[in-house]
Short mmCIF file of C-alpha atoms in Angstrom, two decimals:
data_model
loop_
_atom_site.label_atom_id
_atom_site.label_comp_id
_atom_site.label_asym_id
_atom_site.label_seq_id
_atom_site.Cartn_x
_atom_site.Cartn_y
_atom_site.Cartn_z
CA MET A 24 18.52 21.95 11.97
CA ASN A 25 19.54 21.24 15.56
CA ASN A 26 20.63 17.80 16.65
CA THR A 27 17.74 16.00 18.19
CA THR A 28 18.94 12.41 18.44
CA PRO A 29 22.12 10.36 18.87
CA SER A 30 22.00 9.55 15.15
CA ARG A 31 25.36 9.67 13.43
CA LEU A 32 23.59 10.38 10.17
CA GLU A 33 21.95 13.40 11.73
CA LYS A 34 25.29 14.63 13.10
CA MET A 35 26.96 14.14 9.73
CA LEU A 36 24.30 16.26 8.05
CA ALA A 37 24.35 18.85 10.81
CA ALA A 38 28.11 19.18 10.36
CA GLY A 39 27.48 20.11 6.76
CA HIS A 40 29.01 17.01 5.22
CA LEU A 41 27.48 15.32 2.21
CA ALA A 42 26.09 12.14 3.77
CA VAL A 43 26.31 8.75 2.13
CA THR A 44 23.85 5.99 2.89
CA SER A 45 23.30 2.69 1.22
CA GLU A 46 21.07 -0.29 1.77
CA VAL A 47 21.16 -3.98 2.34
CA GLY A 48 18.29 -6.23 1.43
CA PRO A 49 17.81 -9.11 3.90
CA PRO A 50 17.71 -12.68 2.56
CA ARG A 51 14.62 -14.78 1.91
CA SER A 52 15.71 -17.14 4.66
CA CYS A 53 16.90 -16.99 8.25
CA ASP A 54 20.57 -16.82 7.26
CA GLY A 55 21.55 -13.67 9.12
CA SER A 56 25.15 -13.93 7.97
CA VAL A 57 24.08 -12.62 4.55
CA ILE A 58 23.32 -9.25 6.11
CA GLU A 59 26.66 -9.18 7.87
CA GLN A 60 28.52 -10.07 4.69
CA LYS A 61 26.76 -7.38 2.68
CA ALA A 62 27.29 -4.83 5.43
CA GLU A 63 30.97 -5.76 5.69
CA LEU A 64 31.40 -4.82 2.01
CA ILE A 65 30.11 -1.29 2.43
CA LYS A 66 30.62 -0.34 6.05
CA ASP A 67 33.64 1.92 5.65
CA TYR A 68 32.10 3.76 2.72
CA VAL A 69 28.77 4.86 4.15
CA ASP A 70 27.51 6.74 7.18
CA ALA A 71 24.44 4.62 7.68
CA VAL A 72 22.94 1.50 6.20
CA ASN A 73 19.24 1.16 5.38
CA VAL A 74 17.66 -2.21 5.82
CA THR A 75 14.68 -2.76 3.57
CA ASP A 76 11.39 -4.02 5.02
CA ASN A 77 10.10 -6.88 2.89
CA GLN A 78 10.75 -4.81 -0.21
CA THR A 79 8.45 -5.33 -3.19
CA SER A 80 6.27 -7.28 -0.75
CA VAL A 81 8.55 -10.29 -0.83
CA THR A 82 8.89 -12.01 2.54
CA ARG A 83 12.38 -11.68 3.92
CA LEU A 84 14.24 -11.75 7.20
CA CYS A 85 12.74 -8.85 9.11
CA SER A 86 14.18 -5.39 8.95
CA LEU A 87 14.30 -4.95 12.71
CA ALA A 88 16.29 -8.14 13.33
CA ALA A 89 18.67 -7.23 10.51
CA CYS A 90 19.12 -3.73 11.96
CA ILE A 91 19.95 -5.23 15.34
CA ARG A 92 22.64 -7.36 13.66
CA LEU A 93 24.12 -4.24 12.06
CA LYS A 94 23.99 -2.40 15.34
CA LEU A 95 25.81 -5.26 17.05
CA MET A 96 28.49 -5.00 14.34
CA GLY A 97 28.95 -1.36 15.35
CA LEU A 98 27.24 0.04 12.24
CA GLU A 99 24.54 2.66 12.02
CA PRO A 100 21.34 1.16 10.68
CA VAL A 101 18.35 2.96 9.19
CA LEU A 102 15.27 0.94 10.01
CA GLN A 103 12.93 0.92 7.04
CA MET A 104 9.39 0.40 8.17
CA VAL A 105 6.35 -0.05 5.93
CA THR A 106 2.77 0.28 7.08
CA ARG A 107 1.52 -2.44 4.75
CA ASP A 108 2.01 -5.35 7.12
CA ARG A 109 1.62 -3.98 10.61
CA ASN A 110 -1.00 -1.95 12.40
CA ARG A 111 -0.27 0.91 14.78
CA ILE A 112 0.10 -1.49 17.70
CA ALA A 113 2.83 -3.50 15.98
CA LEU A 114 4.54 -0.45 14.45
CA GLN A 115 4.85 1.37 17.77
CA SER A 116 5.93 -1.85 19.46
CA ASP A 117 8.69 -2.32 16.88
CA ILE A 118 9.80 1.29 17.33
CA PHE A 119 10.18 0.63 21.07
CA GLY A 120 12.08 -2.55 20.26
CA ALA A 121 14.39 -0.81 17.79
CA ALA A 122 15.09 2.04 20.18
CA SER A 123 15.84 -0.44 22.96
CA PHE A 124 18.81 -1.57 20.86
CA GLY A 125 19.92 1.99 20.20
CA ILE A 126 18.64 2.08 16.63
CA CYS A 127 18.07 5.75 16.00
CA ASN A 128 17.20 6.20 12.32
CA ILE A 129 13.89 5.25 10.79
CA LEU A 130 12.59 5.54 7.25
CA CYS A 131 8.80 5.73 7.23
CA LEU A 132 7.19 4.15 4.20
CA THR A 133 3.77 2.99 3.11
CA GLY A 134 5.22 0.08 1.15
CA ASP A 135 4.53 -1.57 -2.16
CA HIS A 136 1.17 -3.25 -2.52
CA GLN A 137 1.34 -6.99 -1.74
CA HIS A 138 0.12 -7.66 -5.25
CA PHE A 139 3.79 -7.39 -6.38
CA GLY A 140 5.19 -9.90 -3.95
CA ASP A 141 5.32 -13.56 -3.12
CA HIS A 142 2.03 -13.52 -1.17
CA PRO A 143 -0.48 -11.68 -3.38
CA ASN A 144 -3.31 -13.40 -1.44
CA ALA A 145 -2.33 -11.79 1.85
CA VAL A 146 -4.45 -9.25 3.67
CA ASN A 147 -2.92 -5.79 3.81
CA VAL A 148 -3.05 -3.55 6.82
CA PHE A 149 -2.45 0.11 5.92
CA ASP A 150 -3.81 1.18 9.29
CA LEU A 151 -1.50 4.18 8.88
CA ASP A 152 0.18 5.61 5.82
CA SER A 153 3.76 6.86 5.59
CA THR A 154 2.86 10.41 6.62
CA GLN A 155 0.98 9.16 9.64
CA LEU A 156 3.88 6.89 10.59
CA ILE A 157 6.13 9.97 10.55
CA GLN A 158 3.63 11.72 12.84
CA THR A 159 3.58 8.68 15.10
CA VAL A 160 7.36 8.48 15.51
CA ARG A 161 7.48 12.18 16.22
CA LEU A 162 4.74 11.88 18.81
CA MET A 163 6.59 9.04 20.53
CA ARG A 164 9.92 10.87 20.44
CA ASP A 165 8.89 14.44 21.17
CA GLU A 166 5.91 13.95 23.42
CA GLY A 167 6.61 10.54 24.92
CA ARG A 168 3.17 9.40 23.93
CA LEU A 169 1.58 6.63 21.91
CA LEU A 170 -1.22 7.23 19.43
CA GLY A 171 -3.56 5.66 21.98
CA GLY A 172 -2.56 8.28 24.53
CA HIS A 173 -0.29 6.27 26.84
CA GLN A 174 2.53 8.41 28.25
CA PHE A 175 5.93 6.83 28.77
CA GLU A 176 9.34 7.84 30.13
CA HIS A 177 12.01 6.43 27.83
CA ARG A 178 11.47 8.02 24.45
CA PRO A 179 12.72 6.50 21.18
CA GLN A 180 15.41 8.85 19.92
CA MET A 181 14.71 8.49 16.23
CA PHE A 182 16.04 10.61 13.39
CA ILE A 183 13.01 10.52 11.13
CA GLY A 184 13.23 9.92 7.42
CA ALA A 185 10.82 9.52 4.57
CA ALA A 186 10.89 8.75 0.89
CA ALA A 187 10.04 11.06 -1.97
CA ASN A 188 9.43 10.13 -5.56
CA PRO A 189 9.72 13.18 -7.81
CA PHE A 190 8.90 11.03 -10.82
CA ALA A 191 5.48 9.74 -9.87
CA ASP A 192 2.35 11.46 -11.09
CA PRO A 193 0.92 13.98 -10.86
CA PHE A 194 4.21 15.91 -10.85
CA GLU A 195 2.71 19.11 -9.49
CA ILE A 196 1.70 17.29 -6.32
CA ARG A 197 5.18 16.00 -5.55
CA VAL A 198 6.57 19.08 -3.84
CA PRO A 199 3.36 19.71 -1.85
CA ARG A 200 3.55 16.09 -0.77
CA LEU A 201 7.15 16.59 0.33
CA ALA A 202 5.94 19.63 2.27
CA LYS A 203 3.31 17.48 3.90
CA LYS A 204 5.87 14.92 5.03
CA VAL A 205 8.09 17.69 6.36
CA ALA A 206 5.12 19.18 8.21
CA ALA A 207 4.47 15.74 9.67
CA GLY A 208 8.03 15.60 11.02
CA ALA A 209 10.36 14.18 8.37
CA GLN A 210 13.97 15.32 8.91
CA PHE A 211 15.65 13.53 6.03
CA ILE A 212 14.47 12.33 2.66
CA GLN A 213 15.82 9.53 0.53
CA THR A 214 14.53 9.90 -3.00
CA GLN A 215 13.50 7.36 -5.56
CA CYS A 216 16.38 6.48 -7.88
CA ILE A 217 17.08 9.33 -10.23
CA TYR A 218 17.63 8.93 -13.95
CA ASN A 219 15.66 11.86 -15.33
CA MET A 220 18.00 14.62 -14.20
CA ASP A 221 15.98 17.52 -15.64
CA LYS A 222 12.82 16.50 -13.87
CA PHE A 223 14.69 15.90 -10.63
CA LYS A 224 16.34 19.31 -10.77
CA LEU A 225 12.99 20.97 -11.42
CA TRP A 226 11.52 19.18 -8.39
CA LEU A 227 14.48 20.23 -6.29
CA LYS A 228 14.16 23.82 -7.44
CA LEU A 229 10.48 23.89 -6.53
CA ALA A 230 11.35 22.42 -3.13
CA ARG A 231 14.10 25.04 -2.70
CA ASP A 232 11.74 27.84 -3.69
CA ARG A 233 9.41 26.81 -0.90
CA GLY A 234 12.27 26.70 1.60
CA LEU A 235 11.88 22.96 2.08
CA THR A 236 15.55 22.18 1.51
CA GLU A 237 16.31 24.29 4.58
CA ARG A 238 14.00 22.18 6.69
CA VAL A 239 14.78 18.69 5.48
CA ALA A 240 17.99 16.98 4.32
CA ILE A 241 17.50 15.53 0.86
CA LEU A 242 19.64 12.53 -0.05
CA ALA A 243 19.53 11.82 -3.77
CA GLY A 244 18.74 8.22 -4.64
CA ILE A 245 21.23 6.59 -7.00
CA THR A 246 20.91 3.08 -8.42
CA PRO A 247 23.62 1.91 -10.80
CA MET A 248 22.37 0.01 -13.84
CA LYS A 249 23.94 -3.40 -14.38
CA ASN A 250 23.06 -3.65 -18.05
CA VAL A 251 20.70 -2.38 -20.72
CA GLY A 252 18.17 -5.05 -19.78
CA MET A 253 17.86 -3.53 -16.32
CA ALA A 254 17.47 -0.07 -17.85
CA ARG A 255 14.65 -1.29 -20.06
CA TYR A 256 13.00 -3.20 -17.23
CA MET A 257 13.04 -0.16 -14.97
CA LYS A 258 11.75 2.06 -17.73
CA ASN A 259 8.88 -0.17 -18.72
CA ARG A 260 7.98 -2.29 -15.76
CA VAL A 261 8.65 -0.50 -12.50
CA PRO A 262 5.90 1.97 -11.56
CA GLY A 263 7.17 5.37 -10.51
CA ILE A 264 10.61 5.09 -12.10
CA ASP A 265 11.46 7.42 -14.95
CA VAL A 266 14.30 6.25 -17.20
CA PRO A 267 14.78 8.58 -20.19
CA ASP A 268 15.48 7.04 -23.60
CA GLU A 269 19.02 8.50 -23.63
CA ILE A 270 19.94 6.35 -20.64
CA VAL A 271 18.65 3.19 -22.29
CA LYS A 272 20.47 4.19 -25.46
CA ARG A 273 23.69 4.90 -23.61
CA MET A 274 23.61 1.57 -21.76
CA GLY A 275 22.79 -0.27 -24.97
CA GLY A 276 25.47 1.62 -26.89
CA VAL A 277 28.35 -0.25 -25.30
CA PRO A 278 29.18 -3.95 -25.67
CA LYS A 279 27.50 -6.25 -23.19
CA GLU A 280 30.66 -6.94 -21.19
CA LYS A 281 31.21 -3.22 -20.70
CA GLN A 282 27.65 -2.31 -19.69
CA ALA A 283 28.22 -2.83 -15.97
CA ALA A 284 31.18 -0.44 -16.08
CA GLU A 285 29.06 2.03 -18.02
CA GLY A 286 26.35 1.79 -15.39
CA ILE A 287 28.85 2.57 -12.65
CA ARG A 288 30.25 5.48 -14.66
CA LEU A 289 26.73 6.84 -15.14
CA ALA A 290 26.01 6.62 -11.41
CA ILE A 291 29.23 8.48 -10.63
CA GLU A 292 28.42 11.19 -13.16
CA GLN A 293 24.98 11.59 -11.61
CA ILE A 294 26.53 12.04 -8.18
CA GLN A 295 29.06 14.54 -9.49
CA GLU A 296 26.34 16.52 -11.19
CA LEU A 297 24.02 16.53 -8.17
CA LYS A 298 26.79 17.46 -5.74
CA GLU A 299 26.65 20.92 -7.29
CA GLU A 300 22.92 21.28 -6.68
CA GLU A 301 21.87 23.48 -3.82
CA GLY A 302 19.68 21.49 -1.48
CA ILE A 303 21.32 18.12 -2.02
CA ARG A 304 22.72 17.00 1.31
CA GLY A 305 23.96 13.57 0.41
CA PHE A 306 23.39 10.39 -1.53
CA HIS A 307 21.50 7.20 -0.96
CA LEU A 308 23.05 4.39 -2.99
CA MET A 309 20.70 1.55 -3.77
CA ALA A 310 22.95 -0.95 -5.49
CA ILE A 311 20.40 -3.71 -5.83
CA GLU A 312 22.13 -7.07 -5.24
CA TRP A 313 25.30 -5.25 -6.23
CA GLU A 314 26.52 -4.02 -2.86
CA GLU A 315 30.13 -4.83 -3.74
CA LYS A 316 30.14 -1.88 -6.14
CA VAL A 317 29.28 0.69 -3.47
CA PRO A 318 32.91 1.25 -2.38
CA GLU A 319 34.02 1.93 -5.94
CA ILE A 320 31.18 4.36 -6.59
CA VAL A 321 31.77 6.24 -3.33
CA GLU A 322 35.50 6.42 -3.97
CA ARG A 323 35.33 7.50 -7.59
CA ALA A 324 32.60 10.04 -6.80
CA GLY A 325 35.03 11.73 -4.42
CA LEU A 326 33.03 10.88 -1.32
CA PHE A 327 35.76 8.79 0.32
CA PRO A 328 37.12 8.73 2.97
CA ARG A 329 34.02 9.41 5.00
CA PRO A 330 34.43 12.34 7.38
CA GLN A 331 35.06 11.42 10.99
CA LEU A 332 32.84 12.86 13.68
CA ASN A 333 34.03 13.62 17.16
CA MET B 8 -25.98 -0.69 -4.06
CA ILE B 9 -24.51 -4.04 -3.11
CA LYS B 10 -22.88 -5.73 -6.08
CA ALA B 11 -22.67 -9.49 -6.50
CA VAL B 12 -21.88 -12.02 -9.21
CA PRO B 13 -23.48 -15.42 -9.74
CA LYS B 14 -21.47 -18.35 -8.43
CA PRO B 15 -20.29 -20.82 -11.10
CA LEU B 16 -22.96 -23.42 -11.84
CA GLU B 17 -20.58 -26.28 -10.93
CA GLU B 18 -20.18 -24.88 -7.45
CA ILE B 19 -23.94 -24.80 -6.90
CA ILE B 20 -24.37 -28.28 -8.38
CA ASP B 21 -21.80 -29.52 -5.90
CA LEU B 22 -23.68 -27.90 -3.01
CA VAL B 23 -27.11 -29.36 -3.83
CA LYS B 24 -26.25 -32.69 -5.46
CA ASP B 25 -27.10 -34.78 -2.41
CA PHE B 26 -30.66 -33.41 -2.13
CA HIS B 27 -33.83 -34.01 -4.08
CA LYS B 28 -35.96 -30.99 -3.18
CA VAL B 29 -34.36 -27.59 -3.47
CA LEU B 30 -35.82 -24.08 -3.38
CA ILE B 31 -34.01 -21.22 -5.10
CA VAL B 32 -34.84 -17.85 -3.58
CA GLY B 33 -33.99 -14.61 -5.33
CA CYS B 34 -34.04 -11.10 -3.95
CA ASP B 35 -35.70 -8.17 -5.71
CA GLY B 36 -33.24 -5.67 -4.18
CA CYS B 37 -29.63 -4.93 -5.09
CA VAL B 38 -28.86 -8.30 -6.69
CA THR B 39 -31.72 -7.80 -9.12
CA VAL B 40 -30.24 -4.48 -10.23
CA CYS B 41 -26.82 -6.03 -10.89
CA GLU B 42 -28.51 -9.04 -12.52
CA ALA B 43 -26.95 -11.62 -10.22
CA GLY B 44 -29.81 -12.80 -8.03
CA GLY B 45 -33.23 -11.53 -9.10
CA LEU B 46 -36.14 -13.61 -10.33
CA LYS B 47 -34.64 -13.79 -13.82
CA GLU B 48 -31.40 -15.27 -12.48
CA VAL B 49 -33.38 -17.63 -10.24
CA GLN B 50 -35.15 -18.98 -13.32
CA VAL B 51 -31.92 -19.31 -15.28
CA LEU B 52 -30.28 -21.19 -12.41
CA GLY B 53 -33.38 -23.39 -11.94
CA SER B 54 -33.42 -24.35 -15.61
CA SER B 55 -29.70 -25.05 -15.66
CA LEU B 56 -29.90 -27.28 -12.58
CA ARG B 57 -32.92 -29.17 -13.89
CA LEU B 58 -31.14 -29.76 -17.18
CA TYR B 59 -27.99 -30.93 -15.44
CA PHE B 60 -29.72 -33.35 -13.07
CA THR B 61 -32.04 -34.68 -15.78
CA GLN B 62 -29.03 -35.46 -17.95
CA ALA B 63 -27.30 -37.00 -14.97
CA GLY B 64 -30.34 -39.20 -14.40
CA GLN B 65 -30.89 -37.85 -10.90
CA ARG B 66 -34.28 -36.94 -9.49
CA MET B 67 -34.27 -33.32 -8.45
CA ASP B 68 -37.28 -31.10 -7.73
CA ILE B 69 -36.38 -27.47 -7.99
CA ASP B 70 -38.76 -24.63 -7.24
CA GLU B 71 -38.18 -20.95 -7.79
CA THR B 72 -39.27 -17.81 -6.02
CA SER B 73 -38.06 -14.32 -5.22
CA LEU B 74 -38.69 -12.04 -2.23
CA THR B 75 -38.93 -8.28 -2.16
CA ARG B 76 -35.92 -8.17 0.14
CA GLN B 77 -34.15 -10.94 2.00
CA CYS B 78 -32.70 -8.49 4.50
CA ASP B 79 -36.15 -7.93 5.99
CA GLN B 80 -38.01 -10.35 8.32
CA GLU B 81 -41.36 -9.32 6.95
CA TYR B 82 -40.54 -10.65 3.50
CA LEU B 83 -38.68 -13.72 4.76
CA ASP B 84 -41.87 -14.69 6.63
CA GLN B 85 -43.55 -15.23 3.28
CA LEU B 86 -41.65 -18.53 2.98
CA LYS B 87 -42.86 -19.95 6.27
CA ASP B 88 -45.64 -22.14 4.93
CA ARG B 89 -43.61 -23.75 2.17
CA ILE B 90 -39.99 -23.92 3.28
CA ASP B 91 -40.39 -27.21 5.16
CA HIS B 92 -41.16 -28.81 1.85
CA TYR B 93 -37.50 -28.45 0.82
CA GLU B 94 -34.31 -30.12 2.01
CA ALA B 95 -32.16 -27.15 1.07
CA VAL B 96 -32.46 -23.55 -0.05
CA VAL B 97 -30.17 -21.69 -2.43
CA SER B 98 -30.38 -17.97 -1.79
CA LEU B 99 -29.33 -15.61 -4.54
CA ALA B 100 -29.38 -12.62 -2.20
CA CYS B 101 -26.23 -10.87 -1.03
CA GLY B 102 -24.42 -12.28 2.00
CA CYS B 103 -26.76 -10.32 4.27
CA GLY B 104 -29.84 -11.89 2.76
CA VAL B 105 -28.40 -15.41 2.81
CA GLN B 106 -27.59 -15.06 6.49
CA TYR B 107 -30.88 -13.50 7.44
CA LEU B 108 -32.76 -16.24 5.66
CA ALA B 109 -30.70 -18.87 7.51
CA GLU B 110 -31.28 -17.01 10.76
CA ARG B 111 -35.05 -16.93 10.24
CA TYR B 112 -35.19 -20.63 9.33
CA HIS B 113 -32.37 -21.83 11.50
CA ASP B 114 -32.95 -25.57 11.02
CA LYS B 115 -32.87 -25.28 7.24
CA ILE B 116 -29.80 -25.75 5.09
CA VAL B 117 -29.23 -22.47 3.20
CA TYR B 118 -26.52 -22.09 0.57
CA PRO B 119 -25.30 -18.94 -1.15
CA GLY B 120 -25.81 -18.75 -4.89
CA VAL B 121 -23.86 -15.55 -5.51
CA ASP B 122 -20.52 -14.11 -4.46
CA THR B 123 -21.14 -10.76 -2.80
CA CYS B 124 -18.43 -8.35 -3.91
CA PHE B 125 -18.80 -4.74 -2.81
CA MET B 126 -20.89 -1.61 -2.52
CA GLY B 127 -20.69 0.21 -5.78
CA VAL B 128 -22.17 1.90 -8.78
CA ASP B 129 -23.21 0.89 -12.28
CA LEU B 130 -20.71 2.26 -14.76
CA GLU B 131 -22.71 0.65 -17.53
CA ARG B 132 -24.76 -2.52 -17.83
CA GLY B 133 -22.59 -5.36 -16.57
CA VAL B 134 -19.83 -3.07 -15.32
CA TYR B 135 -19.83 -2.18 -11.64
CA ALA B 136 -17.25 -0.36 -9.56
CA GLU B 137 -16.61 -0.07 -5.86
CA ARG B 138 -17.15 3.31 -4.24
CA CYS B 139 -17.62 2.85 -0.48
CA GLN B 140 -16.19 0.60 2.20
CA ALA B 141 -18.62 1.63 4.92
CA CYS B 142 -15.93 2.81 7.31
CA GLY B 143 -18.62 4.38 9.46
CA LYS B 144 -17.17 7.89 9.46
CA CYS B 145 -17.49 9.60 6.11
CA ILE B 146 -14.61 11.86 5.06
CA LEU B 147 -15.84 12.69 1.57
CA ALA B 148 -16.30 16.34 2.53
CA ASN B 149 -12.51 16.69 2.77
CA THR B 150 -11.47 14.65 -0.23
CA GLY B 151 -13.31 16.24 -3.08
CA GLY B 152 -16.12 13.72 -2.89
CA ILE B 153 -13.83 10.81 -3.77
CA CYS B 154 -13.09 8.23 -1.10
CA PRO B 155 -9.41 7.33 -0.61
CA ILE B 156 -10.37 4.35 1.54
CA ALA B 157 -12.41 2.74 -1.19
CA ARG B 158 -10.44 4.02 -4.16
CA CYS B 159 -6.77 3.97 -3.13
CA SER B 160 -5.38 0.42 -3.14
CA LYS B 161 -3.47 1.27 0.04
CA ARG B 162 -6.35 3.27 1.52
CA MET B 163 -3.88 6.10 2.13
CA LEU B 164 -5.24 9.23 3.74
CA ASN B 165 -2.16 11.18 2.66
CA GLY B 166 -1.73 9.98 -0.89
CA PRO B 167 -0.83 9.51 -3.63
CA CYS B 168 2.00 7.05 -3.14
CA GLY B 169 5.05 6.88 -5.36
CA GLY B 170 3.45 4.28 -7.58
CA SER B 171 0.91 6.58 -9.22
CA GLU B 172 1.66 6.78 -12.92
CA LYS B 173 -0.30 8.64 -15.56
CA GLY B 174 -3.36 8.59 -13.35
CA LYS B 175 -3.23 4.85 -12.80
CA CYS B 176 -2.54 2.69 -9.75
CA GLU B 177 0.65 0.67 -9.33
CA VAL B 178 -1.44 -2.43 -8.68
CA ASN B 179 -3.03 -2.49 -12.11
CA PRO B 180 -3.28 0.00 -14.98
CA GLU B 181 -7.03 -0.72 -15.09
CA ILE B 182 -7.39 0.94 -11.69
CA ASP B 183 -7.55 4.72 -11.53
CA CYS B 184 -5.27 6.27 -8.92
CA GLY B 185 -7.78 7.43 -6.32
CA TRP B 186 -5.50 10.24 -5.23
CA GLN B 187 -5.07 11.53 -8.77
CA LEU B 188 -8.86 11.73 -8.92
CA ILE B 189 -8.97 13.50 -5.56
CA TYR B 190 -6.27 15.94 -6.63
CA ASP B 191 -8.00 16.72 -9.92
CA ARG B 192 -11.32 17.32 -8.19
CA LEU B 193 -9.86 19.46 -5.40
CA LYS B 194 -8.24 21.55 -8.11
CA ILE B 195 -11.54 22.04 -9.92
CA LEU B 196 -13.22 22.94 -6.63
CA GLY B 197 -10.46 25.38 -5.68
CA GLN B 198 -9.71 23.37 -2.52
CA LEU B 199 -6.09 22.33 -3.11
CA ASP B 200 -5.13 23.82 0.26
CA ARG B 201 -6.77 20.76 1.83
CA PHE B 202 -4.13 18.59 0.26
CA GLU B 203 -1.15 19.87 2.23
CA GLN B 204 -2.49 19.42 5.72
CA PRO B 205 -1.37 16.01 7.08
CA VAL B 206 -4.41 13.89 7.87
CA ASP B 207 -4.16 12.23 11.29
CA PRO B 208 -4.45 8.47 11.77
CA LYS B 209 -8.03 7.38 11.28
CA ASP B 210 -10.23 5.91 13.98
CA TRP B 211 -11.05 2.55 12.43
CA ALA B 212 -13.25 1.54 15.35
CA THR B 213 -16.32 2.55 13.37
CA SER B 214 -15.13 0.34 10.54
CA ARG B 215 -15.13 -3.45 10.59
CA ASP B 216 -12.13 -3.31 12.93
CA GLY B 217 -14.46 -2.49 15.83
CA GLY B 218 -16.10 -5.89 15.44
CA PRO B 219 -19.48 -6.69 13.86
CA ARG B 220 -21.42 -3.46 13.70
CA LYS B 221 -24.96 -2.55 14.66
CA ILE B 222 -26.92 0.67 14.37
CA VAL B 223 -29.51 1.52 17.01
CA ARG B 224 -31.59 4.56 16.07
CA GLU B 225 -33.67 5.36 19.10
CA ASP B 226 -35.52 8.03 17.12
CA LEU B 227 -36.82 5.38 14.75
CA ARG B 228 -37.66 2.58 17.15
CA LEU B 229 -41.31 1.75 17.66
#
């Protein structure tokens, strides 16, 4: 993979380092300092910071504004962008806006249905889907063209990412779907949080067998469990997340006050195990409302200090 | 066909309560098939309203009729000699019929008596399911005969999303994942190769996004 953009994340991967990304969720208010505080906690431990885009369809401070704040702090944001709320006019406009601030990583997502969020009565857009958003960013970057055909000079230098969920059904479609996103132009992948290691490794093997891991950098998604309640909730209530019984049992097998520590230990073990897997190029830590634990996980997983790039 | 459901009686009572002469007009087309607005439903609604207003001690003359189709001028014309007799009309046709009736008799108050829901099929009596969103550019040839626009909650053209679980949609386990259905059918048809080719952004101009639509078939015009 040759460098195509000014992205530090891209350079880190190109240099052969295991990349570490994490995420901050913006607040449900206009208090921008929340983003800065969360980012402050993790900034020395990650190469880039994703900012979620109204995740689970709950209205929050917008991803683009939050990314600009991170950029102004000297951090490397990954702009998450869902196609649920904006049509191709707004999406391309926001990509121009992001690039105008030097934001050079984008994660292209379709987004959760608004049914889950705080405005279930809203209209949804879905003018494009995630694959088509990837195509769109690539068109803008590589051909200097909008979907409507307009040619422009200053191209958005975006390192293009996408999500992959090896645990959704049908399983046999998951690698072909990854292939489709790669064909569309995805350069890095951040996976759904992994708990079912066997299934994940099988997915990775199938991706490897097709040569996909040579063409796209896969960052394994890791979400530490805070307690057994969270494990049960994710197992039973969150679509597309696969939590095996052993994990629930393990979390429930320690006293309540030690469950958080057990969750951290589990996350670190997962990272250690996946580090050995061919085709894993880094980790995406989604410590949901638990950003303060990211430094500890990165450190104990042997991923600290972060390599310096020239 | 177009699928509709009767509006709650209270809602219709509220619409007509200030009048004394009301005509209920059914439609013998789609709404008859889904038992929401045919002659039978007209009679049920008429009886219910008469009962309500009699008990309320309010004079209310209600007449009932049904037309072959309310989306056709020729049949709407059949009301022309009697419609002036009424202060208001309740149409049990789909939204198209209600509007066309109001358009034909533009000085008459016309209220809808059903909620028009979607274009769909009869799974069994009383159970209807959406199948088409009339996007104006049919892609069923490429998707195993199953429409992702009508049947994927996110109308993804490159699905399924990460929320598909055991063949069901993340929105509601009652909803089949449209892309699971597409995948299964493509597999049966030996067309799985179609799945891996990214589908370009769709031209929605032929859909409702292009504004209110109209078809002009020169070959059919008289």
